[in-house]
PDB file of C-alpha atoms and ligand atoms in Angstrom:
ATOM      1  CA  UNK A   1     110.862  70.871 103.686  1.00  0.00           C
ATOM      2  CA  UNK A   2     113.023  72.368 106.397  1.00  0.00           C
ATOM      3  CA  UNK A   3     111.629  74.899 108.872  1.00  0.00           C
ATOM      4  CA  UNK A   4     113.815  76.788 111.356  1.00  0.00           C
ATOM      5  CA  UNK A   5     111.894  78.435 114.166  1.00  0.00           C
ATOM      6  CA  UNK A   6     113.449  81.218 116.233  1.00  0.00           C
ATOM      7  CA  UNK A   7     112.043  81.539 119.728  1.00  0.00           C
ATOM      8  CA  UNK A   8     112.806  82.812 123.213  1.00  0.00           C
ATOM      9  CA  UNK A   9     110.621  80.032 124.675  1.00  0.00           C
ATOM     10  CA  UNK A  10     111.661  76.988 122.621  1.00  0.00           C
ATOM     11  CA  UNK A  11     110.133  74.573 125.169  1.00  0.00           C
ATOM     12  CA  UNK A  12     106.715  75.745 123.998  1.00  0.00           C
ATOM     13  CA  UNK A  13     107.392  73.973 120.707  1.00  0.00           C
ATOM     14  CA  UNK A  14     108.502  70.617 122.149  1.00  0.00           C
ATOM     15  CA  UNK A  15     105.165  68.935 121.756  1.00  0.00           C
ATOM     16  CA  UNK A  16     103.286  70.236 118.689  1.00  0.00           C
ATOM     17  CA  UNK A  17     105.496  68.429 116.153  1.00  0.00           C
ATOM     18  CA  UNK A  18     106.033  65.224 118.135  1.00  0.00           C
ATOM     19  CA  UNK A  19     102.660  63.590 117.624  1.00  0.00           C
ATOM     20  CA  UNK A  20     100.219  62.385 115.046  1.00  0.00           C
ATOM     21  CA  UNK A  21     100.558  63.706 111.505  1.00  0.00           C
ATOM     22  CA  UNK A  22     103.476  66.055 112.213  1.00  0.00           C
ATOM     23  CA  UNK A  23     105.408  63.190 113.772  1.00  0.00           C
ATOM     24  CA  UNK A  24     104.687  61.063 110.720  1.00  0.00           C
ATOM     25  CA  UNK A  25     105.900  63.855 108.435  1.00  0.00           C
ATOM     26  CA  UNK A  26     109.156  64.037 110.381  1.00  0.00           C
ATOM     27  CA  UNK A  27     109.564  60.254 110.630  1.00  0.00           C
ATOM     28  CA  UNK A  28     109.139  59.976 106.866  1.00  0.00           C
ATOM     29  CA  UNK A  29     111.821  62.613 106.328  1.00  0.00           C
ATOM     30  CA  UNK A  30     109.339  64.943 104.619  1.00  0.00           C
ATOM     31  CA  UNK A  31     109.513  67.690 107.236  1.00  0.00           C
ATOM     32  CA  UNK A  32     112.397  68.831 109.419  1.00  0.00           C
ATOM     33  CA  UNK A  33     111.719  71.335 112.175  1.00  0.00           C
ATOM     34  CA  UNK A  34     114.583  72.965 114.091  1.00  0.00           C
ATOM     35  CA  UNK A  35     113.782  75.193 117.033  1.00  0.00           C
ATOM     36  CA  UNK A  36     116.515  77.690 117.947  1.00  0.00           C
ATOM     37  CA  UNK A  37     116.756  79.428 121.296  1.00  0.00           C
ATOM     38  CA  UNK A  38     117.455  83.075 120.497  1.00  0.00           C
ATOM     39  CA  UNK A  39     119.186  83.500 123.865  1.00  0.00           C
ATOM     40  CA  UNK A  40     122.013  81.247 122.612  1.00  0.00           C
ATOM     41  CA  UNK A  41     122.911  83.887 120.021  1.00  0.00           C
ATOM     42  CA  UNK A  42     122.857  87.117 121.964  1.00  0.00           C
ATOM     43  CA  UNK A  43     126.142  88.980 122.462  1.00  0.00           C
ATOM     44  CA  UNK A  44     124.686  90.676 125.556  1.00  0.00           C
ATOM     45  CA  UNK A  45     125.225  89.676 129.171  1.00  0.00           C
ATOM     46  CA  UNK A  46     122.747  87.465 131.010  1.00  0.00           C
ATOM     47  CA  UNK A  47     121.328  86.194 127.734  1.00  0.00           C
ATOM     48  CA  UNK A  48     119.500  89.482 127.227  1.00  0.00           C
ATOM     49  CA  UNK A  49     117.399  89.588 124.056  1.00  0.00           C
ATOM     50  CA  UNK A  50     115.017  92.506 124.717  1.00  0.00           C
ATOM     51  CA  UNK A  51     115.254  96.122 125.813  1.00  0.00           C
ATOM     52  CA  UNK A  52     113.144  99.219 126.461  1.00  0.00           C
ATOM     53  CA  UNK A  53     111.673 100.881 123.407  1.00  0.00           C
ATOM     54  CA  UNK A  54     113.066 104.156 122.109  1.00  0.00           C
ATOM     55  CA  UNK A  55     110.625 107.005 122.588  1.00  0.00           C
ATOM     56  CA  UNK A  56     109.296 105.505 125.795  1.00  0.00           C
ATOM     57  CA  UNK A  57     106.220 103.440 126.460  1.00  0.00           C
ATOM     58  CA  UNK A  58     105.404 100.228 128.240  1.00  0.00           C
ATOM     59  CA  UNK A  59     106.736  96.889 127.048  1.00  0.00           C
ATOM     60  CA  UNK A  60     110.053  95.544 125.857  1.00  0.00           C
ATOM     61  CA  UNK A  61     111.198  95.095 122.273  1.00  0.00           C
ATOM     62  CA  UNK A  62     113.285  92.211 120.941  1.00  0.00           C
ATOM     63  CA  UNK A  63     116.701  93.597 120.021  1.00  0.00           C
ATOM     64  CA  UNK A  64     117.909  93.379 116.426  1.00  0.00           C
ATOM     65  CA  UNK A  65     121.395  92.001 117.044  1.00  0.00           C
ATOM     66  CA  UNK A  66     120.649  88.499 118.417  1.00  0.00           C
ATOM     67  CA  UNK A  67     118.106  88.006 115.629  1.00  0.00           C
ATOM     68  CA  UNK A  68     120.517  89.245 112.938  1.00  0.00           C
ATOM     69  CA  UNK A  69     123.320  87.000 114.231  1.00  0.00           C
ATOM     70  CA  UNK A  70     121.137  83.889 114.086  1.00  0.00           C
ATOM     71  CA  UNK A  71     119.485  84.831 110.782  1.00  0.00           C
ATOM     72  CA  UNK A  72     122.891  85.462 109.154  1.00  0.00           C
ATOM     73  CA  UNK A  73     124.195  82.139 110.436  1.00  0.00           C
ATOM     74  CA  UNK A  74     121.218  80.213 109.057  1.00  0.00           C
ATOM     75  CA  UNK A  75     121.299  82.041 105.730  1.00  0.00           C
ATOM     76  CA  UNK A  76     125.002  81.272 105.333  1.00  0.00           C
ATOM     77  CA  UNK A  77     124.251  77.577 105.763  1.00  0.00           C
ATOM     78  CA  UNK A  78     121.522  77.322 103.081  1.00  0.00           C
ATOM     79  CA  UNK A  79     119.233  79.505 101.009  1.00  0.00           C
ATOM     80  CA  UNK A  80     115.800  80.266 102.477  1.00  0.00           C
ATOM     81  CA  UNK A  81     112.650  80.844 100.428  1.00  0.00           C
ATOM     82  CA  UNK A  82     110.926  82.793 103.180  1.00  0.00           C
ATOM     83  CA  UNK A  83     111.705  84.528 106.472  1.00  0.00           C
ATOM     84  CA  UNK A  84     108.335  84.696 108.181  1.00  0.00           C
ATOM     85  CA  UNK A  85     107.520  86.836 111.197  1.00  0.00           C
ATOM     86  CA  UNK A  86     104.500  85.795 113.279  1.00  0.00           C
ATOM     87  CA  UNK A  87     102.684  88.943 114.352  1.00  0.00           C
ATOM     88  CA  UNK A  88      99.076  90.034 114.959  1.00  0.00           C
ATOM     89  CA  UNK A  89      99.543  92.838 112.402  1.00  0.00           C
ATOM     90  CA  UNK A  90     100.585  90.425 109.634  1.00  0.00           C
ATOM     91  CA  UNK A  91      98.537  89.067 106.720  1.00  0.00           C
ATOM     92  CA  UNK A  92      95.728  86.813 107.876  1.00  0.00           C
ATOM     93  CA  UNK A  93      96.720  83.145 107.472  1.00  0.00           C
ATOM     94  CA  UNK A  94      94.422  81.012 105.334  1.00  0.00           C
ATOM     95  CA  UNK A  95      94.397  77.787 103.342  1.00  0.00           C
ATOM     96  CA  UNK A  96      95.645  79.575 100.242  1.00  0.00           C
ATOM     97  CA  UNK A  97      98.748  80.766 102.101  1.00  0.00           C
ATOM     98  CA  UNK A  98      99.223  77.266 103.532  1.00  0.00           C
ATOM     99  CA  UNK A  99      99.136  75.872  99.981  1.00  0.00           C
ATOM    100  CA  UNK A 100     101.651  78.477  98.768  1.00  0.00           C
ATOM    101  CA  UNK A 101     104.034  77.814 101.665  1.00  0.00           C
ATOM    102  CA  UNK A 102     103.791  74.033 101.186  1.00  0.00           C
ATOM    103  CA  UNK A 103     105.685  74.496  97.883  1.00  0.00           C
ATOM    104  CA  UNK A 104     108.734  76.038  99.576  1.00  0.00           C
ATOM    105  CA  UNK A 105     111.906  74.160 100.535  1.00  0.00           C
ATOM    106  CA  UNK A 106     113.453  76.086 103.436  1.00  0.00           C
ATOM    107  CA  UNK A 107     111.720  78.595 105.678  1.00  0.00           C
ATOM    108  CA  UNK A 108     112.577  80.520 108.825  1.00  0.00           C
ATOM    109  CA  UNK A 109     109.818  81.502 111.252  1.00  0.00           C
ATOM    110  CA  UNK A 110     110.508  84.217 113.842  1.00  0.00           C
ATOM    111  CA  UNK A 111     108.304  84.142 116.936  1.00  0.00           C
ATOM    112  CA  UNK A 112     107.838  87.555 118.503  1.00  0.00           C
ATOM    113  CA  UNK A 113     107.448  88.279 122.209  1.00  0.00           C
ATOM    114  CA  UNK A 114     106.826  91.328 124.359  1.00  0.00           C
ATOM    115  CA  UNK A 115     106.043  94.322 122.117  1.00  0.00           C
ATOM    116  CA  UNK A 116     107.509  92.521 119.105  1.00  0.00           C
ATOM    117  CA  UNK A 117     110.819  92.703 117.258  1.00  0.00           C
ATOM    118  CA  UNK A 118     112.831  95.785 116.299  1.00  0.00           C
ATOM    119  CA  UNK A 119     111.359  97.044 113.039  1.00  0.00           C
ATOM    120  CA  UNK A 120     114.720  97.020 111.246  1.00  0.00           C
ATOM    121  CA  UNK A 121     114.626  93.210 111.244  1.00  0.00           C
ATOM    122  CA  UNK A 122     111.198  93.370 109.633  1.00  0.00           C
ATOM    123  CA  UNK A 123     112.481  95.783 107.008  1.00  0.00           C
ATOM    124  CA  UNK A 124     115.723  93.996 106.149  1.00  0.00           C
ATOM    125  CA  UNK A 125     115.188  90.274 106.740  1.00  0.00           C
ATOM    126  CA  UNK A 126     111.499  89.391 106.884  1.00  0.00           C
ATOM    127  CA  UNK A 127     109.830  88.408 103.587  1.00  0.00           C
ATOM    128  CA  UNK A 128     106.351  87.662 104.906  1.00  0.00           C
ATOM    129  CA  UNK A 129     104.377  88.594 108.037  1.00  0.00           C
ATOM    130  CA  UNK A 130     101.605  86.299 109.183  1.00  0.00           C
ATOM    131  CA  UNK A 131      98.801  86.625 111.737  1.00  0.00           C
ATOM    132  CA  UNK A 132      96.662  83.618 112.605  1.00  0.00           C
ATOM    133  CA  UNK A 133      93.709  85.746 113.688  1.00  0.00           C
ATOM    134  CA  UNK A 134      92.536  89.046 115.063  1.00  0.00           C
ATOM    135  CA  UNK A 135      93.554  88.455 118.648  1.00  0.00           C
ATOM    136  CA  UNK A 136      96.820  88.845 120.505  1.00  0.00           C
ATOM    137  CA  UNK A 137      98.706  85.804 121.783  1.00  0.00           C
ATOM    138  CA  UNK A 138     101.433  86.125 124.383  1.00  0.00           C
ATOM    139  CA  UNK A 139     104.001  85.059 121.808  1.00  0.00           C
ATOM    140  CA  UNK A 140     104.371  83.823 118.258  1.00  0.00           C
ATOM    141  CA  UNK A 141     105.117  80.179 119.144  1.00  0.00           C
ATOM    142  CA  UNK A 142     101.551  78.849 119.135  1.00  0.00           C
ATOM    143  CA  UNK A 143     100.888  80.771 115.936  1.00  0.00           C
ATOM    144  CA  UNK A 144     104.028  79.275 114.355  1.00  0.00           C
ATOM    145  CA  UNK A 145     102.845  75.798 115.389  1.00  0.00           C
ATOM    146  CA  UNK A 146      99.539  76.443 113.619  1.00  0.00           C
ATOM    147  CA  UNK A 147     101.313  77.457 110.413  1.00  0.00           C
ATOM    148  CA  UNK A 148     103.755  74.517 110.491  1.00  0.00           C
ATOM    149  CA  UNK A 149     100.899  72.074 111.090  1.00  0.00           C
ATOM    150  CA  UNK A 150      98.697  73.484 108.322  1.00  0.00           C
ATOM    151  CA  UNK A 151     101.613  73.522 105.867  1.00  0.00           C
ATOM    152  CA  UNK A 152     103.222  70.240 106.944  1.00  0.00           C
ATOM    153  CA  UNK A 153     100.122  68.146 106.391  1.00  0.00           C
ATOM    154  CA  UNK A 154      99.968  69.360 102.782  1.00  0.00           C
ATOM    155  CA  UNK A 155     103.412  67.989 101.879  1.00  0.00           C
ATOM    156  CA  UNK A 156     103.060  65.112  99.424  1.00  0.00           C
ATOM    157  CA  UNK A 157     103.288  61.772 101.228  1.00  0.00           C
ATOM    158  CA  UNK A 158     102.378  63.093 104.682  1.00  0.00           C
ATOM    159  CA  UNK A 159      98.697  62.184 104.633  1.00  0.00           C
ATOM    160  CA  UNK A 160      98.159  58.496 104.031  1.00  0.00           C
ATOM    161  CA  UNK A 161      95.214  59.014 101.717  1.00  0.00           C
ATOM    162  CA  UNK A 162      96.703  61.542  99.314  1.00  0.00           C
ATOM    163  CA  UNK A 163      93.288  62.747  98.327  1.00  0.00           C
ATOM    164  CA  UNK A 164      92.072  63.573 101.788  1.00  0.00           C
ATOM    165  CA  UNK A 165      93.600  67.063 101.950  1.00  0.00           C
ATOM    166  CA  UNK A 166      91.763  67.855  98.733  1.00  0.00           C
ATOM    167  CA  UNK A 167      88.460  67.532 100.541  1.00  0.00           C
ATOM    168  CA  UNK A 168      89.399  69.631 103.554  1.00  0.00           C
ATOM    169  CA  UNK A 169      87.333  72.648 104.402  1.00  0.00           C
ATOM    170  CA  UNK A 170      88.560  75.670 102.374  1.00  0.00           C
ATOM    171  CA  UNK A 171      90.619  73.602  99.919  1.00  0.00           C
ATOM    172  CA  UNK A 172      88.008  74.191  97.197  1.00  0.00           C
ATOM    173  CA  UNK A 173      86.673  77.395  98.747  1.00  0.00           C
ATOM    174  CA  UNK A 174      83.889  75.512 100.559  1.00  0.00           C
ATOM    175  CA  UNK A 175      83.465  74.201 104.086  1.00  0.00           C
ATOM    176  CA  UNK A 176      83.635  70.412 104.448  1.00  0.00           C
ATOM    177  CA  UNK A 177      80.394  68.382 104.512  1.00  0.00           C
ATOM    178  CA  UNK A 178      79.268  66.580 107.708  1.00  0.00           C
ATOM    179  CA  UNK A 179      80.798  63.156 108.354  1.00  0.00           C
ATOM    180  CA  UNK A 180      79.477  60.059 110.134  1.00  0.00           C
ATOM    181  CA  UNK A 181      80.847  56.704 111.273  1.00  0.00           C
ATOM    182  CA  UNK A 182      79.500  53.538 112.925  1.00  0.00           C
ATOM    183  CA  UNK A 183      76.993  52.811 114.308  1.00  0.00           C
ATOM    184  CA  UNK A 184      74.464  53.714 111.611  1.00  0.00           C
ATOM    185  CA  UNK A 185      71.964  54.421 114.371  1.00  0.00           C
ATOM    186  CA  UNK A 186      73.021  55.853 117.745  1.00  0.00           C
ATOM    187  CA  UNK A 187      70.463  56.712 120.454  1.00  0.00           C
ATOM    188  CA  UNK A 188      67.866  56.780 117.725  1.00  0.00           C
ATOM    189  CA  UNK A 189      69.889  59.318 115.689  1.00  0.00           C
ATOM    190  CA  UNK A 190      70.311  57.991 112.166  1.00  0.00           C
ATOM    191  CA  UNK A 191      73.043  58.511 109.587  1.00  0.00           C
ATOM    192  CA  UNK A 192      71.588  60.080 106.389  1.00  0.00           C
ATOM    193  CA  UNK A 193      70.311  57.245 104.158  1.00  0.00           C
ATOM    194  CA  UNK A 194      72.250  58.443 101.137  1.00  0.00           C
ATOM    195  CA  UNK A 195      75.572  57.634 102.830  1.00  0.00           C
ATOM    196  CA  UNK A 196      74.496  54.004 103.148  1.00  0.00           C
ATOM    197  CA  UNK A 197      73.154  53.656  99.589  1.00  0.00           C
ATOM    198  CA  UNK A 198      76.468  52.566  98.065  1.00  0.00           C
ATOM    199  CA  UNK A 199      76.148  54.848  95.014  1.00  0.00           C
ATOM    200  CA  UNK A 200      79.344  56.975  94.886  1.00  0.00           C
ATOM    201  CA  UNK A 201      77.822  59.501  92.454  1.00  0.00           C
ATOM    202  CA  UNK A 202      74.820  60.142  94.690  1.00  0.00           C
ATOM    203  CA  UNK A 203      77.077  60.412  97.727  1.00  0.00           C
ATOM    204  CA  UNK A 204      79.374  62.913  95.992  1.00  0.00           C
ATOM    205  CA  UNK A 205      76.352  65.009  94.971  1.00  0.00           C
ATOM    206  CA  UNK A 206      74.970  64.953  98.507  1.00  0.00           C
ATOM    207  CA  UNK A 207      78.330  65.953  99.958  1.00  0.00           C
ATOM    208  CA  UNK A 208      78.688  68.823  97.516  1.00  0.00           C
ATOM    209  CA  UNK A 209      75.172  70.067  98.343  1.00  0.00           C
ATOM    210  CA  UNK A 210      75.918  69.869 102.055  1.00  0.00           C
ATOM    211  CA  UNK A 211      79.203  71.754 101.598  1.00  0.00           C
ATOM    212  CA  UNK A 212      77.446  74.455  99.654  1.00  0.00           C
ATOM    213  CA  UNK A 213      74.649  74.766 102.224  1.00  0.00           C
ATOM    214  CA  UNK A 214      77.068  74.913 105.154  1.00  0.00           C
ATOM    215  CA  UNK A 215      79.171  77.531 103.428  1.00  0.00           C
ATOM    216  CA  UNK A 216      76.094  79.646 102.621  1.00  0.00           C
ATOM    217  CA  UNK A 217      74.915  79.457 106.232  1.00  0.00           C
ATOM    218  CA  UNK A 218      78.183  79.831 108.082  1.00  0.00           C
ATOM    219  CA  UNK A 219      80.663  81.613 105.798  1.00  0.00           C
ATOM    220  CA  UNK A 220      78.791  83.254 102.914  1.00  0.00           C
ATOM    221  CA  UNK A 221      81.810  85.487 102.290  1.00  0.00           C
ATOM    222  CA  UNK A 222      83.749  82.461 101.003  1.00  0.00           C
ATOM    223  CA  UNK A 223      81.276  82.065  98.128  1.00  0.00           C
ATOM    224  CA  UNK A 224      81.896  85.644  96.976  1.00  0.00           C
ATOM    225  CA  UNK A 225      85.666  85.048  96.960  1.00  0.00           C
TER     226      UNK A 225
HETATM  227  N1  ADE B   1     101.704  86.816 117.964  1.00  0.00           N
HETATM  228  C1  ADE B   1     100.823  87.309 118.850  1.00  0.00           C
HETATM  229  N2  ADE B   1      99.572  87.238 118.399  1.00  0.00           N
HETATM  230  C2  ADE B   1      99.652  86.670 117.156  1.00  0.00           C
HETATM  231  C3  ADE B   1      98.697  86.339 116.164  1.00  0.00           C
HETATM  232  N3  ADE B   1      97.397  86.563 116.335  1.00  0.00           N
HETATM  233  N4  ADE B   1      99.148  85.790 115.031  1.00  0.00           N
HETATM  234  C4  ADE B   1     100.479  85.579 114.839  1.00  0.00           C
HETATM  235  N5  ADE B   1     101.418  85.872 115.732  1.00  0.00           N
HETATM  236  C5  ADE B   1     101.016  86.411 116.887  1.00  0.00           C
END
């Protein structure tokens, strides 16, 4: 999978894909992430990429031309399955969307700043608008990093134990069960006996029960979905 991210603060994305599982995905050639500085594509002086909004009002808007120039260039080079715009008024990101996106080959992610991007780019280029939650970030970069991480770890071969993503919270519509590691007793706090019993069937049943209980308590809405 190839992901091209368009940003006015590309340095913000230096670190998120350089460690841990995302690094492994890149090292294994399963994920390529290219971060483009929008200022390199503006035809305006002083690397201008934003301007006052028509109709008045506080806050700048990202101009359409630098975005269109870069989007056209990328789209000439290869076909893209999705042009995603990160925005608080987009569709709420969830595991289902992560699964859907993990099946794509090439994607562009546009990170907004200021008041957002000129709406004509949304109308004519963007295929999907994503919000990572009902709060406003100062830019789309951290949100884009969340999406790339959630999608990247689902690519076949990225996780060492192929099955482990299957048991993530949300993957089967349930929250994950509690987990424990050594020591079996810590400060007098014991690991549930069933996890030490060695019977995989019993352990699976216990985990399922725990998942169900947690979901009922914490996110009952997931059960109705
Ligand atoms: N940009 C600013 N806030 C955002 C959010 N909540 N989700 C996605 N992009 C954003």
